[in-house]
């Protein structure tokens, strides 16, 4: 419903007020805003605020088809709102009203949006990269240190009054280890900055070599060289059609024996069964994971292996980061409505969408 309306709309419909009545373009919120409700309401100064009140994909598609959103120019959505509408795939994008020009997504990853389908309809997509960098990098380092020490075993042993457990094991120091970062974007560079403080040397594989200012002392290498020569591998790249299954049986075979794997990006980057096999064979010493191939389902082989440090996708779960992410979505909304430009447009669209 509109922020100015006191009547309750039926599920899936827009508020009674329209942009024709207010003289302002409409923006649509799908899902919840938790930390910046006041700032969302203040967006009413430049846009008619609407809220999707339904709970299913069918309701959303019906509202699109019956004209409820015919005046909406921008959408605020999130990874969590996928539970309401399903992914913004080609089918859903094709049903969006002709007025739709912008999708402002709350999340650094946006694999639940068909960007190509949006581009074909001249719909621009924004995400929230910078806002998540520090928190995600913190979790990556947390998982790396835990994996180096195989921390799960003593951590669970003492909680069960079993001190260090029946067979205490030694771990490894991060000092003088080589950290290989796959994806040297904002998060990858934050991981590198933290790893340097632990005395690690950095090498990375990226879509392109970074400028000296961004690269600092990190070494740019091929993906194959990174796999062969790295002590700890941190996955920090986006999930695309090209990167699904990026690390599988063939890639594990190239790695050094005793390698450590950290993944805070997307679960589908790794073939989880291949990881389970590599752990059981001793090829991988330990792994630290915050994301999973079929989350929230986790491979039993990972759950049952004491040499894996597991977290339930909490990389950005801090008060500050969640607020900053929501603020960045609103910043994108305002810029889109007022200037026709997005602040943090997804990289594959830049220079491809007609402005």
Coordinates of C-alpha atoms in Angstrom, one line a residue:
X1 CA 0.0 0.0 0.0
X2 CA 1.0 3.6 -0.3
X3 CA 2.7 5.3 2.6
X4 CA -0.1 7.9 2.5
X5 CA -2.9 5.4 2.3
X6 CA -4.8 4.1 5.4
X7 CA -6.8 1.5 3.4
X8 CA -5.5 -2.1 3.2
X9 CA -5.2 -3.3 -0.4
X10 CA -6.1 -6.8 -1.4
X11 CA -3.1 -9.3 -1.6
X12 CA -0.8 -8.6 -4.5
X13 CA -2.4 -5.3 -5.5
X14 CA -1.0 -1.8 -5.4
X15 CA -2.3 1.0 -3.2
X16 CA -5.4 3.0 -4.2
X17 CA -3.4 6.1 -4.9
X18 CA -1.6 6.2 -8.3
X19 CA 1.1 8.3 -9.8
X20 CA -1.5 9.9 -12.1
X21 CA -3.1 11.3 -8.9
X22 CA 0.1 12.4 -7.3
X23 CA 2.0 13.5 -10.4
X24 CA 5.0 11.4 -9.2
X25 CA 6.4 8.2 -10.7
X26 CA 5.7 5.0 -8.7
X27 CA 8.2 2.7 -7.1
X28 CA 7.3 -0.8 -5.8
X29 CA 8.7 -2.5 -2.7
X30 CA 8.8 -6.3 -2.7
X31 CA 9.6 -7.7 0.7
X32 CA 10.5 -6.0 3.9
X33 CA 12.6 -3.0 4.8
X34 CA 14.0 -3.4 8.3
X35 CA 16.6 -0.7 9.1
X36 CA 15.6 2.4 7.0
X37 CA 11.9 2.6 7.2
X38 CA 12.0 6.3 7.9
X39 CA 14.2 6.9 4.8
X40 CA 11.9 4.7 2.7
X41 CA 8.9 6.9 3.7
X42 CA 10.9 10.0 2.9
X43 CA 11.2 8.6 -0.7
X44 CA 7.5 9.7 -0.9
X45 CA 8.8 13.2 -1.6
X46 CA 9.8 12.2 -5.1
X47 CA 7.8 9.0 -5.8
X48 CA 4.5 7.3 -5.1
X49 CA 5.3 4.4 -2.8
X50 CA 3.7 1.1 -3.4
X51 CA 4.1 -2.3 -1.6
X52 CA 3.5 -5.8 -3.0
X53 CA 1.3 -7.2 -0.3
X54 CA 0.9 -10.7 -1.8
X55 CA 2.9 -13.8 -0.9
X56 CA 3.1 -15.8 -4.1
X57 CA 4.6 -15.5 -7.6
X58 CA 1.1 -16.0 -9.0
X59 CA -0.2 -13.0 -7.1
X60 CA 2.7 -10.9 -8.3
X61 CA 2.2 -11.9 -12.0
X62 CA -1.5 -11.3 -11.7
X63 CA -0.9 -7.7 -10.4
X64 CA 1.5 -7.1 -13.2
X65 CA -1.1 -8.3 -15.8
X66 CA -4.1 -6.5 -14.4
X67 CA -2.4 -3.1 -14.5
X68 CA -1.9 -2.6 -10.8
X69 CA 1.7 -1.7 -11.5
X70 CA 1.3 0.1 -14.8
X71 CA 2.8 3.3 -13.4
X72 CA 5.7 1.7 -11.6
X73 CA 9.1 2.7 -12.9
X74 CA 11.4 1.0 -10.3
X75 CA 11.3 -2.0 -8.0
X76 CA 13.1 -2.5 -4.7
X77 CA 13.7 -6.2 -4.2
X78 CA 16.1 -8.5 -2.3
X79 CA 17.4 -12.1 -2.2
X80 CA 14.9 -12.7 0.6
X81 CA 12.0 -11.4 -1.5
X82 CA 12.6 -14.3 -3.9
X83 CA 10.6 -16.4 -1.5
X84 CA 7.6 -14.2 -2.4
X85 CA 7.9 -13.8 -6.2
X86 CA 10.4 -16.5 -7.1
X87 CA 13.4 -15.5 -9.2
X88 CA 13.3 -12.6 -11.6
X89 CA 13.7 -15.0 -14.5
X90 CA 12.9 -14.4 -18.1
X91 CA 9.2 -15.4 -17.6
X92 CA 8.7 -12.9 -14.8
X93 CA 10.7 -10.1 -16.5
X94 CA 8.6 -10.5 -19.6
X95 CA 5.4 -9.8 -17.5
X96 CA 6.7 -6.6 -16.0
X97 CA 4.8 -3.5 -17.1
X98 CA 6.2 -1.4 -20.0
X99 CA 6.7 1.5 -17.5
X100 CA 9.4 -0.5 -15.6
X101 CA 12.9 0.9 -16.1
X102 CA 14.9 -0.1 -13.0
X103 CA 15.3 -3.0 -10.6
X104 CA 17.1 -2.0 -7.4
X105 CA 18.3 -5.2 -5.8
X106 CA 19.4 -5.5 -2.1
X107 CA 22.4 -7.8 -2.3
X108 CA 25.8 -8.0 -3.8
X109 CA 25.0 -11.2 -5.6
X110 CA 22.1 -11.1 -8.1
X111 CA 22.0 -14.6 -9.6
X112 CA 18.3 -14.7 -9.0
X113 CA 17.8 -12.0 -11.6
X114 CA 18.0 -12.7 -15.3
X115 CA 20.1 -9.7 -16.2
X116 CA 20.1 -10.6 -20.0
X117 CA 16.3 -10.6 -20.0
X118 CA 16.3 -7.2 -18.2
X119 CA 18.8 -5.8 -20.7
X120 CA 16.7 -7.0 -23.6
X121 CA 13.8 -4.9 -22.2
X122 CA 16.0 -1.9 -21.5
X123 CA 15.5 -2.5 -17.7
X124 CA 18.6 -1.4 -15.7
X125 CA 19.6 -3.5 -12.6
X126 CA 21.4 -2.2 -9.5
X127 CA 23.0 -4.2 -6.7
X128 CA 24.8 -3.4 -3.4
X129 CA 28.4 -4.2 -3.8
X130 CA 30.4 -1.8 -1.7
X131 CA 28.0 -2.1 1.3
X132 CA 28.8 -5.8 1.8
X133 CA 32.6 -5.7 1.3
X134 CA 33.9 -5.4 4.9
X135 CA 31.5 -7.7 6.6
X136 CA 31.9 -10.5 4.0
X137 CA 35.7 -10.2 4.1
X138 CA 35.6 -10.4 7.9
X139 CA 33.7 -13.7 7.7
X140 CA 36.1 -15.0 5.0
X141 CA 39.0 -14.4 7.4
X142 CA 37.1 -15.9 10.3
X143 CA 36.5 -19.1 8.2
X144 CA 40.1 -19.1 7.0
X145 CA 41.6 -19.0 10.5
X146 CA 39.1 -21.6 11.7
X147 CA 39.9 -23.9 8.8
X148 CA 43.7 -23.4 9.3
X149 CA 43.2 -24.6 12.9
X150 CA 40.5 -27.2 12.1
X151 CA 38.7 -25.3 14.9
X152 CA 35.5 -27.3 14.7
X153 CA 37.0 -30.3 16.6
X154 CA 38.2 -28.5 19.8
X155 CA 35.3 -26.0 19.6
X156 CA 32.7 -28.8 19.8
X157 CA 34.7 -30.9 22.2
X158 CA 34.9 -28.3 25.0
X159 CA 31.2 -27.6 24.7
X160 CA 30.5 -31.2 25.3
X161 CA 32.9 -31.2 28.4
X162 CA 35.4 -33.2 26.4
X163 CA 38.2 -30.6 26.6
X164 CA 40.2 -30.8 23.3
X165 CA 38.6 -34.1 22.2
X166 CA 39.9 -37.6 22.0
X167 CA 42.6 -36.9 19.4
X168 CA 43.8 -33.2 19.4
X169 CA 45.3 -32.1 16.1
X170 CA 47.7 -29.3 15.2
X171 CA 46.7 -26.7 12.7
X172 CA 48.7 -24.2 10.7
X173 CA 49.7 -20.5 11.0
X174 CA 48.6 -18.1 8.3
X175 CA 52.0 -16.4 8.3
X176 CA 54.1 -17.1 5.1
X177 CA 51.2 -18.9 3.5
X178 CA 50.0 -18.0 0.0
X179 CA 46.4 -16.8 -0.3
X180 CA 44.9 -17.2 -3.7
X181 CA 41.8 -15.0 -4.3
X182 CA 39.4 -15.9 -7.1
X183 CA 37.6 -12.6 -7.9
X184 CA 39.5 -9.5 -6.9
X185 CA 36.6 -7.1 -6.7
X186 CA 35.7 -5.1 -3.6
X187 CA 35.3 -8.1 -1.3
X188 CA 38.4 -9.8 -2.7
X189 CA 40.5 -6.7 -2.1
X190 CA 39.2 -6.4 1.5
X191 CA 40.1 -10.1 2.1
X192 CA 43.6 -9.3 0.8
X193 CA 44.0 -6.3 3.0
X194 CA 43.1 -8.4 6.1
X195 CA 45.3 -11.3 5.0
X196 CA 48.3 -9.1 4.7
X197 CA 48.0 -8.3 8.4
X198 CA 48.5 -12.0 9.1
X199 CA 51.7 -12.1 7.1
X200 CA 50.3 -13.8 4.0
X201 CA 51.3 -13.2 0.4
X202 CA 48.6 -12.6 -2.1
X203 CA 48.0 -13.8 -5.6
X204 CA 44.7 -13.5 -7.5
X205 CA 42.8 -14.5 -10.6
X206 CA 40.3 -12.0 -12.0
X207 CA 38.5 -11.2 -15.2
X208 CA 41.2 -8.6 -15.8
X209 CA 44.4 -7.5 -14.2
X210 CA 43.9 -4.7 -11.6
X211 CA 45.6 -1.3 -11.7
X212 CA 48.7 -1.0 -9.6
X213 CA 46.8 1.2 -7.1
X214 CA 44.2 -1.6 -6.5
X215 CA 46.6 -4.5 -6.9
X216 CA 49.2 -3.3 -4.4
X217 CA 51.6 -6.2 -3.8
X218 CA 49.2 -8.9 -5.1
X219 CA 50.4 -11.1 -8.0
X220 CA 48.1 -11.6 -11.0
X221 CA 48.1 -15.2 -12.1
X222 CA 46.1 -17.6 -14.3
X223 CA 43.4 -19.6 -12.7
X224 CA 45.4 -22.8 -13.3
X225 CA 48.5 -21.3 -11.7
X226 CA 46.5 -20.1 -8.7
X227 CA 45.1 -23.6 -8.1
X228 CA 48.6 -25.2 -8.4
X229 CA 50.5 -22.8 -6.2
X230 CA 48.2 -21.6 -3.4
X231 CA 48.0 -22.7 0.2
X232 CA 44.6 -21.1 0.9
X233 CA 42.0 -20.4 -1.8
X234 CA 39.3 -17.8 -1.2
X235 CA 36.3 -17.7 -3.6
X236 CA 35.1 -14.1 -4.0
X237 CA 33.7 -14.0 -7.5
X238 CA 30.2 -13.7 -8.9
X239 CA 28.0 -16.6 -9.8
X240 CA 27.3 -16.6 -13.5
X241 CA 26.5 -19.3 -16.1
X242 CA 30.3 -19.4 -16.7
X243 CA 31.3 -19.8 -13.1
X244 CA 28.8 -22.5 -12.0
X245 CA 30.9 -25.5 -11.0
X246 CA 34.1 -23.4 -11.3
X247 CA 35.8 -25.7 -8.8
X248 CA 35.3 -29.4 -9.3
X249 CA 37.1 -32.7 -9.5
X250 CA 39.5 -31.5 -12.2
X251 CA 40.4 -28.4 -10.3
X252 CA 40.9 -30.2 -7.0
X253 CA 43.3 -32.5 -8.8
X254 CA 45.5 -29.5 -9.7
X255 CA 45.7 -28.2 -6.1
X256 CA 48.5 -28.7 -3.6
X257 CA 47.9 -31.5 -1.1
X258 CA 46.7 -29.9 2.2
X259 CA 45.0 -26.9 0.5
X260 CA 42.4 -25.0 2.4
X261 CA 39.2 -23.8 0.6
X262 CA 37.1 -20.8 1.8
X263 CA 33.8 -19.8 0.1
X264 CA 31.8 -16.8 1.0
X265 CA 30.5 -16.0 -2.5
X266 CA 28.0 -18.5 -3.9
X267 CA 27.7 -22.2 -3.1
X268 CA 27.3 -23.2 -6.8
X269 CA 30.8 -22.1 -7.5
X270 CA 31.9 -25.5 -6.0
X271 CA 30.9 -29.0 -6.9
X272 CA 30.2 -30.0 -3.3
X273 CA 30.5 -33.7 -3.8
X274 CA 33.9 -33.2 -5.4
X275 CA 34.8 -31.1 -2.3
X276 CA 33.6 -33.9 0.0
X277 CA 35.7 -36.4 -1.9
X278 CA 38.8 -34.2 -1.7
X279 CA 38.3 -33.7 2.0
X280 CA 38.0 -37.4 2.6
X281 CA 41.0 -38.2 0.4
X282 CA 43.1 -35.6 2.3
X283 CA 43.7 -33.5 -0.7
X284 CA 41.9 -30.6 1.1
X285 CA 43.1 -30.1 4.7
X286 CA 40.0 -28.2 5.7
X287 CA 37.3 -25.9 4.3
X288 CA 35.4 -22.9 5.6
X289 CA 32.0 -22.4 4.1
X290 CA 29.3 -19.7 4.4
X291 CA 27.4 -20.7 1.2
X292 CA 26.2 -24.0 -0.2
X293 CA 25.2 -25.5 -3.5
X294 CA 21.6 -26.1 -2.6
X295 CA 21.2 -23.9 0.5
X296 CA 19.6 -24.1 3.0
X297 CA 20.2 -27.8 2.3
X298 CA 23.8 -28.8 3.1
X299 CA 25.6 -31.9 1.7
X300 CA 25.7 -34.6 4.4
X301 CA 29.3 -35.2 3.6
X302 CA 30.1 -31.6 4.7
X303 CA 27.9 -31.8 7.8
X304 CA 29.5 -35.0 8.9
X305 CA 33.1 -34.0 8.3
X306 CA 34.8 -32.4 11.4
X307 CA 37.4 -30.7 9.2
X308 CA 34.8 -28.3 7.8
X309 CA 33.9 -25.0 9.4
X310 CA 30.3 -24.2 8.5
X311 CA 28.2 -21.0 8.8
X312 CA 24.6 -20.5 7.5
X313 CA 25.2 -17.7 5.0
X314 CA 25.7 -14.9 7.5
X315 CA 28.4 -13.0 5.7
X316 CA 26.5 -9.7 5.7
X317 CA 24.6 -10.3 9.0
X318 CA 25.6 -7.2 10.9
X319 CA 23.4 -4.2 11.9
X320 CA 25.7 -1.8 10.1
X321 CA 26.0 -3.7 6.9
X322 CA 22.3 -4.5 6.6
X323 CA 21.4 -0.8 7.1
X324 CA 24.1 0.3 4.6
X325 CA 22.7 -2.2 2.1
X326 CA 19.2 -0.9 2.4
X327 CA 20.4 2.7 2.2
X328 CA 22.3 2.0 -1.0
X329 CA 19.1 0.5 -2.6
X330 CA 17.3 3.7 -1.7
X331 CA 20.1 5.7 -3.1
X332 CA 19.8 3.8 -6.4
X333 CA 16.0 4.3 -6.4
X334 CA 16.3 8.1 -5.9
X335 CA 19.0 8.4 -8.5
X336 CA 17.0 6.4 -11.0
X337 CA 13.8 8.4 -10.5
X338 CA 15.5 11.8 -10.4
X339 CA 18.4 11.4 -12.8
X340 CA 17.6 8.3 -14.8
X341 CA 20.9 6.7 -13.6
X342 CA 21.8 4.0 -11.2
X343 CA 24.6 4.4 -8.6
X344 CA 25.8 0.8 -8.6
X345 CA 24.6 -0.8 -11.8
X346 CA 25.5 -4.4 -12.4
X347 CA 28.8 -4.6 -14.4
X348 CA 27.5 -6.7 -17.3
X349 CA 25.0 -4.0 -18.1
X350 CA 27.3 -1.0 -18.2
X351 CA 27.5 0.3 -21.7
X352 CA 24.9 -2.2 -22.9
X353 CA 21.6 -0.7 -21.7
X354 CA 20.3 2.3 -23.7
X355 CA 20.1 5.3 -21.5

